[in-house]
Tab-separated table of C-alpha atoms and ligand atoms in Angstrom:
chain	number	residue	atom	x	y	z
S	1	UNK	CA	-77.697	68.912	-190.490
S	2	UNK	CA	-76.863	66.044	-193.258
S	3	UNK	CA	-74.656	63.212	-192.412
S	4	UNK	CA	-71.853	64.676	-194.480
S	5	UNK	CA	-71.967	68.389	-192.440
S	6	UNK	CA	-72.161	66.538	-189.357
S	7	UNK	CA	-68.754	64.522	-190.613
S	8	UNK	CA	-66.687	67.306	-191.632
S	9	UNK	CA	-68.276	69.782	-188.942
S	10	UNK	CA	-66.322	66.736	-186.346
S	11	UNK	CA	-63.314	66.970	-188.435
S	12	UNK	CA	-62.899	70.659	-188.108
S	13	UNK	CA	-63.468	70.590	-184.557
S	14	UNK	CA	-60.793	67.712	-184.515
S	15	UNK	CA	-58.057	70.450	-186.292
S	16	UNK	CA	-59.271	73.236	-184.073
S	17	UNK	CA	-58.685	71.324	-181.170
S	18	UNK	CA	-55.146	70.504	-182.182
S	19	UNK	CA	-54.283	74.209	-183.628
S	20	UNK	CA	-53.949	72.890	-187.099
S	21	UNK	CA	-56.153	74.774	-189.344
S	22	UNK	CA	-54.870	75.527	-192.611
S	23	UNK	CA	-55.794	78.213	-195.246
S	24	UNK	CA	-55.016	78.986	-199.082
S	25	UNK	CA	-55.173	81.925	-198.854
S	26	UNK	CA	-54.292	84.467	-202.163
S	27	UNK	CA	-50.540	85.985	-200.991
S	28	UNK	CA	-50.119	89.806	-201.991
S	29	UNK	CA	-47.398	90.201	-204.694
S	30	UNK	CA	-45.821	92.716	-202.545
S	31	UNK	CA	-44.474	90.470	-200.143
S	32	UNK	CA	-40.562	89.072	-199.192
S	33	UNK	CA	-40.575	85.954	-199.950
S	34	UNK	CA	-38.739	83.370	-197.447
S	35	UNK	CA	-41.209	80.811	-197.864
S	36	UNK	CA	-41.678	79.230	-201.396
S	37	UNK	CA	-38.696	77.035	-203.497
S	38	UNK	CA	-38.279	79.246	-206.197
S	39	UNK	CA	-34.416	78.835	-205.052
S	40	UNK	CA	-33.306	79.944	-208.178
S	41	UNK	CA	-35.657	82.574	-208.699
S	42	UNK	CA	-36.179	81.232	-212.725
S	43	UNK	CA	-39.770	81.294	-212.591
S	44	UNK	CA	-39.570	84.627	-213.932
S	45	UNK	CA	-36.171	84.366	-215.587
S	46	UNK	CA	-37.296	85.892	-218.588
S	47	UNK	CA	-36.040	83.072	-220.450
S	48	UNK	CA	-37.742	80.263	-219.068
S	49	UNK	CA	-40.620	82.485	-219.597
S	50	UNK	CA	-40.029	82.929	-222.917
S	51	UNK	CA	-39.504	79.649	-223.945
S	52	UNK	CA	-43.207	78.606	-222.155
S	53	UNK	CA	-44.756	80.705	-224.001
S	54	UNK	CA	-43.523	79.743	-227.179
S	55	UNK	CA	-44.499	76.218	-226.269
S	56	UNK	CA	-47.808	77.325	-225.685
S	57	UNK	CA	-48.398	78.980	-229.033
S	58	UNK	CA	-46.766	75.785	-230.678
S	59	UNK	CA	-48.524	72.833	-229.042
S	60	UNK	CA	-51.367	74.603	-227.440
S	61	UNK	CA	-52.165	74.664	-223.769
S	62	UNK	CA	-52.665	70.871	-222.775
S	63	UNK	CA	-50.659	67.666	-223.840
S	64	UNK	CA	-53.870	66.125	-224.488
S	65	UNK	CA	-53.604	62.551	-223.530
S	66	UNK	CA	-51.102	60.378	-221.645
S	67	UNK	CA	-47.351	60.302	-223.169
S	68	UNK	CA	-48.239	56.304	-224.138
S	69	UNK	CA	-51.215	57.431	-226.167
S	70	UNK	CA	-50.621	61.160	-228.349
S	71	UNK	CA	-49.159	62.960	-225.218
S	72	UNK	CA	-45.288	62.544	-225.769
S	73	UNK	CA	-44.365	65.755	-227.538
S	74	UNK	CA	-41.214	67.000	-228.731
S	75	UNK	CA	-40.839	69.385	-225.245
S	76	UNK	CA	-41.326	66.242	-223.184
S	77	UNK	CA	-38.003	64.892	-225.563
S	78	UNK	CA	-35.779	67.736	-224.996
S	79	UNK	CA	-36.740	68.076	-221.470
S	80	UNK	CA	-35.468	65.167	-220.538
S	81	UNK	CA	-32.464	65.657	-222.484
S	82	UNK	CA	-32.003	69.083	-220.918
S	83	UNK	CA	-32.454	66.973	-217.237
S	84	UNK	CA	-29.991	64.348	-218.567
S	85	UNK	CA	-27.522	66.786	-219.248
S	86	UNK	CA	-28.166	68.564	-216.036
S	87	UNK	CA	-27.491	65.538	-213.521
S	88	UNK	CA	-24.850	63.683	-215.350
S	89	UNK	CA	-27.667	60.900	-216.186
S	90	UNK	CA	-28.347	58.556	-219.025
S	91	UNK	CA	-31.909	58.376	-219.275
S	92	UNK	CA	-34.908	60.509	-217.705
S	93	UNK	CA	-38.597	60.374	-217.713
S	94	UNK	CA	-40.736	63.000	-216.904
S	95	UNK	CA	-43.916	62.893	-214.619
S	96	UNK	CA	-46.621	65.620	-214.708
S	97	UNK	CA	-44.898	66.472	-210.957
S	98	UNK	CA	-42.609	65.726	-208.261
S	99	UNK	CA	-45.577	63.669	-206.351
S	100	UNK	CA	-47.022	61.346	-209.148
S	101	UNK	CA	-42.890	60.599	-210.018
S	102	UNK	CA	-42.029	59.353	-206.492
S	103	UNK	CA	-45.321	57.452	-206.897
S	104	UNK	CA	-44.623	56.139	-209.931
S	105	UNK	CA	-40.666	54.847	-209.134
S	106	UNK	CA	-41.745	53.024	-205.751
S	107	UNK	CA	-44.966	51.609	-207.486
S	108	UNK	CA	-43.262	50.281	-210.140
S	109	UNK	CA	-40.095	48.977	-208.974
S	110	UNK	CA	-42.831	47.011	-205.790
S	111	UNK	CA	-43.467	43.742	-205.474
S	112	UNK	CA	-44.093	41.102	-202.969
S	113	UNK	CA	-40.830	40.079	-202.704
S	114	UNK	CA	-39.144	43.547	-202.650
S	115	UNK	CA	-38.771	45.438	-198.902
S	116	UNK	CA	-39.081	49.137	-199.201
S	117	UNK	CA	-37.065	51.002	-196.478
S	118	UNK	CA	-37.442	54.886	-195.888
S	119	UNK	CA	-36.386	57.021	-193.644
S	120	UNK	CA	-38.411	58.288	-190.955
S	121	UNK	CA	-38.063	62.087	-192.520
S	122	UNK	CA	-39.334	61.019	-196.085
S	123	UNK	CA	-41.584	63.406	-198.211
S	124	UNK	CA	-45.583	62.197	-197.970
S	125	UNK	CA	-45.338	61.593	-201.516
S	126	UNK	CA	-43.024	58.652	-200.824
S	127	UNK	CA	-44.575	57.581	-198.106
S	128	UNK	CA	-48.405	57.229	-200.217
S	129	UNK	CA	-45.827	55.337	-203.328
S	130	UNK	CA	-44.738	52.978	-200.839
S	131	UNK	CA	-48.165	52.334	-199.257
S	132	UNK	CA	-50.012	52.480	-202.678
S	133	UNK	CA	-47.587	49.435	-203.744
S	134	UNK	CA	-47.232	45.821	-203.971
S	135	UNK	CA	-44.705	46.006	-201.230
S	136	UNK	CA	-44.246	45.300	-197.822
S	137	UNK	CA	-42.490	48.458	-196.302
S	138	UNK	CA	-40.039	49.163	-193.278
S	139	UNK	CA	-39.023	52.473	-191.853
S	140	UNK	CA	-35.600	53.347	-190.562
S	141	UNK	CA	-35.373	56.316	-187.962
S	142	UNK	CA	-33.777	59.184	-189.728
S	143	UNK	CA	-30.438	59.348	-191.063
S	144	UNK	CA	-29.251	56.032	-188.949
S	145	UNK	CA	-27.176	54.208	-190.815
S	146	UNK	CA	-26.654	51.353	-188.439
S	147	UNK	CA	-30.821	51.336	-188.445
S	148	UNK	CA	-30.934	50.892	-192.288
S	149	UNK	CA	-28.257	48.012	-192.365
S	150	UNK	CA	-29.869	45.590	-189.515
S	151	UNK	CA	-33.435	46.095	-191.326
S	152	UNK	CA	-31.613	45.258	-194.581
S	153	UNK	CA	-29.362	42.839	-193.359
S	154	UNK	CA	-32.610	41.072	-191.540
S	155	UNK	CA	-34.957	41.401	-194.151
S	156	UNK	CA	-36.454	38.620	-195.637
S	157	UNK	CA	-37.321	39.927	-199.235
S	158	UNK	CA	-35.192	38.466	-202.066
S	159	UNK	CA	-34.887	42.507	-203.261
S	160	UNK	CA	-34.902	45.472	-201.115
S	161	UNK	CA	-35.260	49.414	-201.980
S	162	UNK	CA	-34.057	52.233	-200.033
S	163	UNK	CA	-35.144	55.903	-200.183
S	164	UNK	CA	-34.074	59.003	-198.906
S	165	UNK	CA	-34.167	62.857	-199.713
S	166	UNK	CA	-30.558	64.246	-200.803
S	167	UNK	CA	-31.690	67.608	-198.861
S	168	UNK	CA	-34.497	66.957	-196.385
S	169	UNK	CA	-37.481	69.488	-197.426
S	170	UNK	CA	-38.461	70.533	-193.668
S	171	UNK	CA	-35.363	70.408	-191.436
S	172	UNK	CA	-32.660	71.047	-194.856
S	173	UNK	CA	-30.394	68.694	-193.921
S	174	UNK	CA	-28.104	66.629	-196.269
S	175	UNK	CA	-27.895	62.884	-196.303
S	176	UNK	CA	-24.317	61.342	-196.516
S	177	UNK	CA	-24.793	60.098	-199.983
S	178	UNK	CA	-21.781	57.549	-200.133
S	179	UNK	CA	-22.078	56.334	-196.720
S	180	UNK	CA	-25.738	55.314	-197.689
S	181	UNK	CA	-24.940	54.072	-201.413
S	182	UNK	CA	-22.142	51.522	-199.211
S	183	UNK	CA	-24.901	50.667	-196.952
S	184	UNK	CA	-27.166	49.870	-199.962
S	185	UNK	CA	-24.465	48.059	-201.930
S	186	UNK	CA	-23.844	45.886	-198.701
S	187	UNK	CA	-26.972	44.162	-198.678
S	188	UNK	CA	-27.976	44.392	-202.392
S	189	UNK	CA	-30.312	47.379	-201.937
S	190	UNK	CA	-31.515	49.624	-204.886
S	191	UNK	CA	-31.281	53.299	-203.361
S	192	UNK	CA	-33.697	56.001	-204.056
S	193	UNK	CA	-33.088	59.770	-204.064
S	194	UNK	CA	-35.457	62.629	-204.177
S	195	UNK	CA	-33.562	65.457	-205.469
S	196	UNK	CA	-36.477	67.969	-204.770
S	197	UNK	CA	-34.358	70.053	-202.904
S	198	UNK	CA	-31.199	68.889	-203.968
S	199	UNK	CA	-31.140	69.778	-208.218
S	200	UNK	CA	-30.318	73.572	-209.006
S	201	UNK	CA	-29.015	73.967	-204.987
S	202	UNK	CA	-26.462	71.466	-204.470
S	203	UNK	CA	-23.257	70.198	-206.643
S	204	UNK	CA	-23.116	73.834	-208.567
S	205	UNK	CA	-27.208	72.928	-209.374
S	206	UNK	CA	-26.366	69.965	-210.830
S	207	UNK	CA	-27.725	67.503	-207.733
S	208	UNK	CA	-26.073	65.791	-204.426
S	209	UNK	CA	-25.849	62.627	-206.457
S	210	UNK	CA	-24.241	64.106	-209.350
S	211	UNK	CA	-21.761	65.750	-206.292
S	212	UNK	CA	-21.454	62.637	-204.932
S	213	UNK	CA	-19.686	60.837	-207.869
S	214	UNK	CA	-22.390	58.613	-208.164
S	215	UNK	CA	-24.269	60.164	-211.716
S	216	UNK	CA	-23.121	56.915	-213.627
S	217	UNK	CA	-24.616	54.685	-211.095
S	218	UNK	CA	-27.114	52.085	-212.191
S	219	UNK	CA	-27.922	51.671	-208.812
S	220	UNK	CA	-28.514	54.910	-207.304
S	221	UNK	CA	-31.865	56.335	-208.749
S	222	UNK	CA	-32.886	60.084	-208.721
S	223	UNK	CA	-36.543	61.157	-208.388
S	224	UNK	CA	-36.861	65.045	-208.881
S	225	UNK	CA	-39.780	67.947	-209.048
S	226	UNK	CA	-39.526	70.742	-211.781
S	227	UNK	CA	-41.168	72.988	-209.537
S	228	UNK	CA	-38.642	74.361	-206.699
S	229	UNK	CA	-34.826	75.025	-208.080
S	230	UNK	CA	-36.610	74.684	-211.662
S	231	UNK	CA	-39.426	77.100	-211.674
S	232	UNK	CA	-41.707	75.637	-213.222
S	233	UNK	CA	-43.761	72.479	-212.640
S	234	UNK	CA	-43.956	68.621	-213.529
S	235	UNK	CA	-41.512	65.830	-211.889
S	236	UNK	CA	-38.982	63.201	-213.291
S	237	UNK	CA	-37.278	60.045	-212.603
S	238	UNK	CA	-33.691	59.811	-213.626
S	239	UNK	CA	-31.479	56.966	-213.982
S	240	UNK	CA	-30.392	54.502	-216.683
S	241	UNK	CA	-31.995	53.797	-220.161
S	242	UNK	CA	-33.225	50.371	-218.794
S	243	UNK	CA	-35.026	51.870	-215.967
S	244	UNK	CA	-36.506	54.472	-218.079
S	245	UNK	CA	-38.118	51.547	-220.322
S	246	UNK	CA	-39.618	49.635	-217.344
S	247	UNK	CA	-40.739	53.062	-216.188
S	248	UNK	CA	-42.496	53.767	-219.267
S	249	UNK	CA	-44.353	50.192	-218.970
S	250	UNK	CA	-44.866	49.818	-215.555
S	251	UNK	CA	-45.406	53.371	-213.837
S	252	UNK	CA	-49.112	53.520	-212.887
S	253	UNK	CA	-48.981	57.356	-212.610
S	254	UNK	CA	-47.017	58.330	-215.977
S	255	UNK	CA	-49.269	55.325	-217.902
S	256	UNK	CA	-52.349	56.320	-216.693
S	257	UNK	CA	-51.862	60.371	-216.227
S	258	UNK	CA	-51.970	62.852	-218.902
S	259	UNK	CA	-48.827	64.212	-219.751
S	260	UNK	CA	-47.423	67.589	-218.334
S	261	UNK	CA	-48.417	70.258	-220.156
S	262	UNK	CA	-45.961	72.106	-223.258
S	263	UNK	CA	-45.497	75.218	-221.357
S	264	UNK	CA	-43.969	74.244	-217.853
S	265	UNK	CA	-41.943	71.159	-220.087
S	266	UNK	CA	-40.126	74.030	-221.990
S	267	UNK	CA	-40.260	76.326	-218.999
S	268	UNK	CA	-38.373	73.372	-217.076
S	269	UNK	CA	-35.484	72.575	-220.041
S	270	UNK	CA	-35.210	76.396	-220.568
S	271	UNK	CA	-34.327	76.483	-216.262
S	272	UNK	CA	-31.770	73.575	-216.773
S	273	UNK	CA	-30.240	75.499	-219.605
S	274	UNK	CA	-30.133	79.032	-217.659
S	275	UNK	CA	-28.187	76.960	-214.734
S	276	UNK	CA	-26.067	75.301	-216.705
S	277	UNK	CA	-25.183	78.807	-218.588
S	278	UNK	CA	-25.250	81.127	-215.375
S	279	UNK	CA	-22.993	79.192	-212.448
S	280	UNK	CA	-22.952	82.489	-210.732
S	281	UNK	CA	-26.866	82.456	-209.661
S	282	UNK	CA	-26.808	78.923	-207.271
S	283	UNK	CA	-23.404	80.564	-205.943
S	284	UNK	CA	-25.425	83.557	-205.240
S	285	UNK	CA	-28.024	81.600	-203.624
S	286	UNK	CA	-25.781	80.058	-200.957
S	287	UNK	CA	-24.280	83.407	-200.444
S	288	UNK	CA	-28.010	84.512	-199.111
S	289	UNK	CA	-28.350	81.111	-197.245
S	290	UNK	CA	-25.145	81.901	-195.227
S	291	UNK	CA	-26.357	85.367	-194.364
S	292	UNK	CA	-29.737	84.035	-193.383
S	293	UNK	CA	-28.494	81.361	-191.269
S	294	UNK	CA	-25.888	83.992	-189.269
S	295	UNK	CA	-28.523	86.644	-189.250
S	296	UNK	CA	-31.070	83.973	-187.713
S	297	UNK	CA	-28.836	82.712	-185.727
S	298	UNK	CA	-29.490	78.605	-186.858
S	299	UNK	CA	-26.664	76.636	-187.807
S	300	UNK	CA	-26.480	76.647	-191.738
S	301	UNK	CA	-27.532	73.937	-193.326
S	302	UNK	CA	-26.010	72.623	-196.640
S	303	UNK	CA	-29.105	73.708	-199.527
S	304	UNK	CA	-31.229	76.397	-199.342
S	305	UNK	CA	-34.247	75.505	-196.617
S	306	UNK	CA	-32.734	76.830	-193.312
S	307	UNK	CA	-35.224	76.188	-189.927
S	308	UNK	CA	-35.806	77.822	-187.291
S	309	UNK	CA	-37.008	76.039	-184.132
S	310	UNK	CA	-40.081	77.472	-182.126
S	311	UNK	CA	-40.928	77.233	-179.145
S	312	UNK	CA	-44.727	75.673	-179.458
S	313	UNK	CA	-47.089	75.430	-182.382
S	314	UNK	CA	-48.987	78.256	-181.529
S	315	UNK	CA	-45.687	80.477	-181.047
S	316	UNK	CA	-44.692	79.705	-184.805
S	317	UNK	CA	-48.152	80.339	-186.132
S	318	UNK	CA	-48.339	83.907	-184.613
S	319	UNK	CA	-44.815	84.975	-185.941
S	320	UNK	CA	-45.485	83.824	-189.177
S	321	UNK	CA	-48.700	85.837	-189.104
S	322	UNK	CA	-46.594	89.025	-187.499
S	323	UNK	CA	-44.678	88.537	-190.605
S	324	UNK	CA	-47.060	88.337	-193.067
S	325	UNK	CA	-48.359	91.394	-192.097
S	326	UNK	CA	-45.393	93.085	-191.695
S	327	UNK	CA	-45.038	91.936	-195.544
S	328	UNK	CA	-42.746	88.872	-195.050
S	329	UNK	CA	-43.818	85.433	-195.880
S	330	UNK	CA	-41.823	82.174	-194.331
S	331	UNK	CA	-43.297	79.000	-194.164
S	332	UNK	CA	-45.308	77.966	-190.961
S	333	UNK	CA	-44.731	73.722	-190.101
S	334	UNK	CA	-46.590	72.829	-186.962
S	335	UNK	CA	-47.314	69.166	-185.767
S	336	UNK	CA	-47.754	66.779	-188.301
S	337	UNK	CA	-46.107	67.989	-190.612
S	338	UNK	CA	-43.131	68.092	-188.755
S	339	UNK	CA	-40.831	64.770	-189.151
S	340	UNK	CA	-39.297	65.666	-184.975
S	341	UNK	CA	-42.373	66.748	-184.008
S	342	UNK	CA	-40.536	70.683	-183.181
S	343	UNK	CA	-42.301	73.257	-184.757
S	344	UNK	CA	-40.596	76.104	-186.562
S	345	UNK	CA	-40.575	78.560	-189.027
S	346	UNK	CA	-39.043	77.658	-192.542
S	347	UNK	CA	-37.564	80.091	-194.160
S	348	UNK	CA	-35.684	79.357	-197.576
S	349	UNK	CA	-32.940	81.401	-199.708
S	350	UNK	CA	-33.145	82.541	-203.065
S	351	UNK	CA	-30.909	83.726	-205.205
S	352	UNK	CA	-32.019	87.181	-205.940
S	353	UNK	CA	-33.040	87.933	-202.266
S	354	UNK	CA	-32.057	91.853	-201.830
S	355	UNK	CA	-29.541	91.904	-198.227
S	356	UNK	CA	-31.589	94.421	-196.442
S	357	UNK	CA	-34.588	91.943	-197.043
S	358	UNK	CA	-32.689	89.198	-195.754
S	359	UNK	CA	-31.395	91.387	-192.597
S	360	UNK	CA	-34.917	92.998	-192.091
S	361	UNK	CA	-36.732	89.198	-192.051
S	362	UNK	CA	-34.077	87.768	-189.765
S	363	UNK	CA	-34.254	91.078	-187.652
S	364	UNK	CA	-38.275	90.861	-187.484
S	365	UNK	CA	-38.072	86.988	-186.719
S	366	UNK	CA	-35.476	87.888	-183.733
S	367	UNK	CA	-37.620	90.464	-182.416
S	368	UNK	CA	-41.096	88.491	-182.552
S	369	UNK	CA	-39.568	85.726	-180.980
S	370	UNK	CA	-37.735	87.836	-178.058
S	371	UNK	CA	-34.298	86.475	-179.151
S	372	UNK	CA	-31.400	89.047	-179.224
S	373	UNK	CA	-29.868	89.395	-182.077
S	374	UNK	CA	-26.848	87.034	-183.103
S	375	UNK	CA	-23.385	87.433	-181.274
T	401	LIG	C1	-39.054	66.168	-200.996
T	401	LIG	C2	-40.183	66.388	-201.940
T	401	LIG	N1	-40.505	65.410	-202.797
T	401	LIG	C3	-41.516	65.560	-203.671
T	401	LIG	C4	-42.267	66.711	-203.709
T	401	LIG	C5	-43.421	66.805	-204.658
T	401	LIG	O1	-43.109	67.583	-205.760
T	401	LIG	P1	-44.251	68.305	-206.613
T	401	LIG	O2	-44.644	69.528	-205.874
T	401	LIG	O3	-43.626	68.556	-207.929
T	401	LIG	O4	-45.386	67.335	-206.717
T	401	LIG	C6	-41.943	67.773	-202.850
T	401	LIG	C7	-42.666	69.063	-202.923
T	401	LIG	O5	-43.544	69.380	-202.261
T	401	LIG	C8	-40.893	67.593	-201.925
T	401	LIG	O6	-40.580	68.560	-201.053
């Protein structure tokens, strides 16, 4: 045995030994799907489809090079016209995904001299910007408000940056947008919000932040992925036209990555334009959430991701296998990659969800989990 078999053989045995295994595995197409963020079930809208592949047959498959060098193409352009219009906001840019844009904001906006605070729940991606940057970081526990105001209010940093999620991606819960934007304000703080969850779900699709009153503000920035409400793929940052030109010059992963591809760009602005035209489908998609969230018996949470506590790691690991062969597929989150450390199943609306899927999942989940069903 090489040096390298020996090193990953020890790292398996570490994730065997703490149940944490984890496959890609090639999903039937004849499944119920609780578990992916398709919320708005667009990624076969025949629209958005449409329009990708007429992007594809105009500007080929690739964008070629970064958006500084050939890349910027005329989707990328109305794309982050269609986001604009969307969210309420002046300027966007868009990122080749959700990941590489939350990189790219915290990278770019670090210094020395500039504290980054998140909260204890925050998505990996913003955890890697803030340790990939120039900045020293701070974390707040989750959703404390008092937290985030003494580490802002004792911070030495001349500048300070805050981010949160508008709709947390594992638990689904909703930050208290103003109360956090008058925490930020207090003490000078720039405050960062991943909309991942939050665009196409909340604020009739439109965002928390737009919901919030707070689309205008030069202080409030919105980081968002094209690939969950949106259908499609890629990421953006969204905020004013300023921030857009520092972006451009000082975001290490839209400067030095190739630009995202014609067909999800046009897939993405055809999504924003299907929302914008078709109200009815994110009011359908809370109408599925509430019936999940009774029939599961959870209290509902405000976007689309509704969890369901279990009682060990290995408990929500065999249900989500009972389900997947019974033809239903929720998401499985075990130790780490649970923010409280509970595991649970996740199991997300969307829009077109038939009700006697909805009532047969939640019926299954009862029944594997020896819960009765709800009052
Ligand atoms: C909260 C949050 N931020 C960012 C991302 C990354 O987005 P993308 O998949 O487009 O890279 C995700 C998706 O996994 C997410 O849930």
């Amino acid at each position: 045995m090489g040096a390298m078999d020996v090193w990953l053989a020890d790292a398996a045995r570490v994730r065997g030994r703490r149940d944490m295994e984890r496959f890609t595995r090639l999903h039937p197409e004849a499944v119920v799907d609780f578990a992916g963020n398709d919320y708005l079930d667009l990624s076969r809208h025949p629209q958005v489809v449409a329009a990708a592949c007429e992007a594809m047959e105009r500007h080929g498959a690739g964008a070629r090079a970064s958006r500084v060098v050939t890349g910027t193409l005329q989707v990328h352009a109305r794309l982050e016209q269609a986001l604009c219009q969307l969210t309420g906001r002046e300027a966007a840019l868009v990122f080749s995904s959700g990941y590489t844009a939350n990189l790219g904001i915290l990278g770019a906006l670090s210094s020395p001299d500039t504290l980054l605070v998140l909260d204890a729940h925050i998505h990996a991606s913003l955890i890697d910007g803030a340790r990939a940057s120039r900045s020293p970081v701070a974390t707040f526990a989750h959703q404390d408000l008092a937290a985030l105001d003494t580490v802002l209010a004792e911070r030495t940093q001349r500048r300070a940056v805050v981010a949160v999620e508008s709709v947390y991606s594992v638990l689904g819960d909703a930050t208290d947008l103003a109360a956090m934007v008058e925490v930020c304000r207090r003490h000078d703080a720039v405050l960062v919000v991943d909309e991942a969850h939050g665009i196409g779900v909340l604020g009739q699709g439109r965002g928390a932040v737009h919901a919030a009153g707070l689309a205008d503000a030069d202080d409030v920035i919105v980081t968002a992925t094209l690939s969950k409400a949106l259908g499609s793929m890629g990421g953006a940052v969204l905020g004013s036209a300023a921030l857009r030109d520092h972006l451009v010059n000082a975001a290490r992963s839209f400067l030095f990555d190739t630009a995202l591809a014609p067909a999800p760009a046009a897939a993405a602005a055809s999504a924003c334009a299907v929302i914008e035209a078709e109200p009815s489908r994110v009011q359908r998609l809370h109408d599925v959430a509430d019936l999940l969230a009774n029939e599961l018996g959870v209290a509902r949470t405000p976007g689309a991701v509704q969890s369901r506590p279990m009682p060990s790691a290995a408990d929500a690991f065999r249900v989500s296998q009972q389900l997947r062969e019974a033809g239903v597929l929720v998401g499985c989150f075990r130790p780490p990659s649970v923010p409280d450390g509970i595991s649970r199943l996740r199991v997300t609306a969307h829009s077109d969800a038939a009700h006697s899927d909805v009532c047969r999942a939640a019926q299954l989940i009862r029944e594997l989990t020896s819960v009765g069903a709800p009052a």
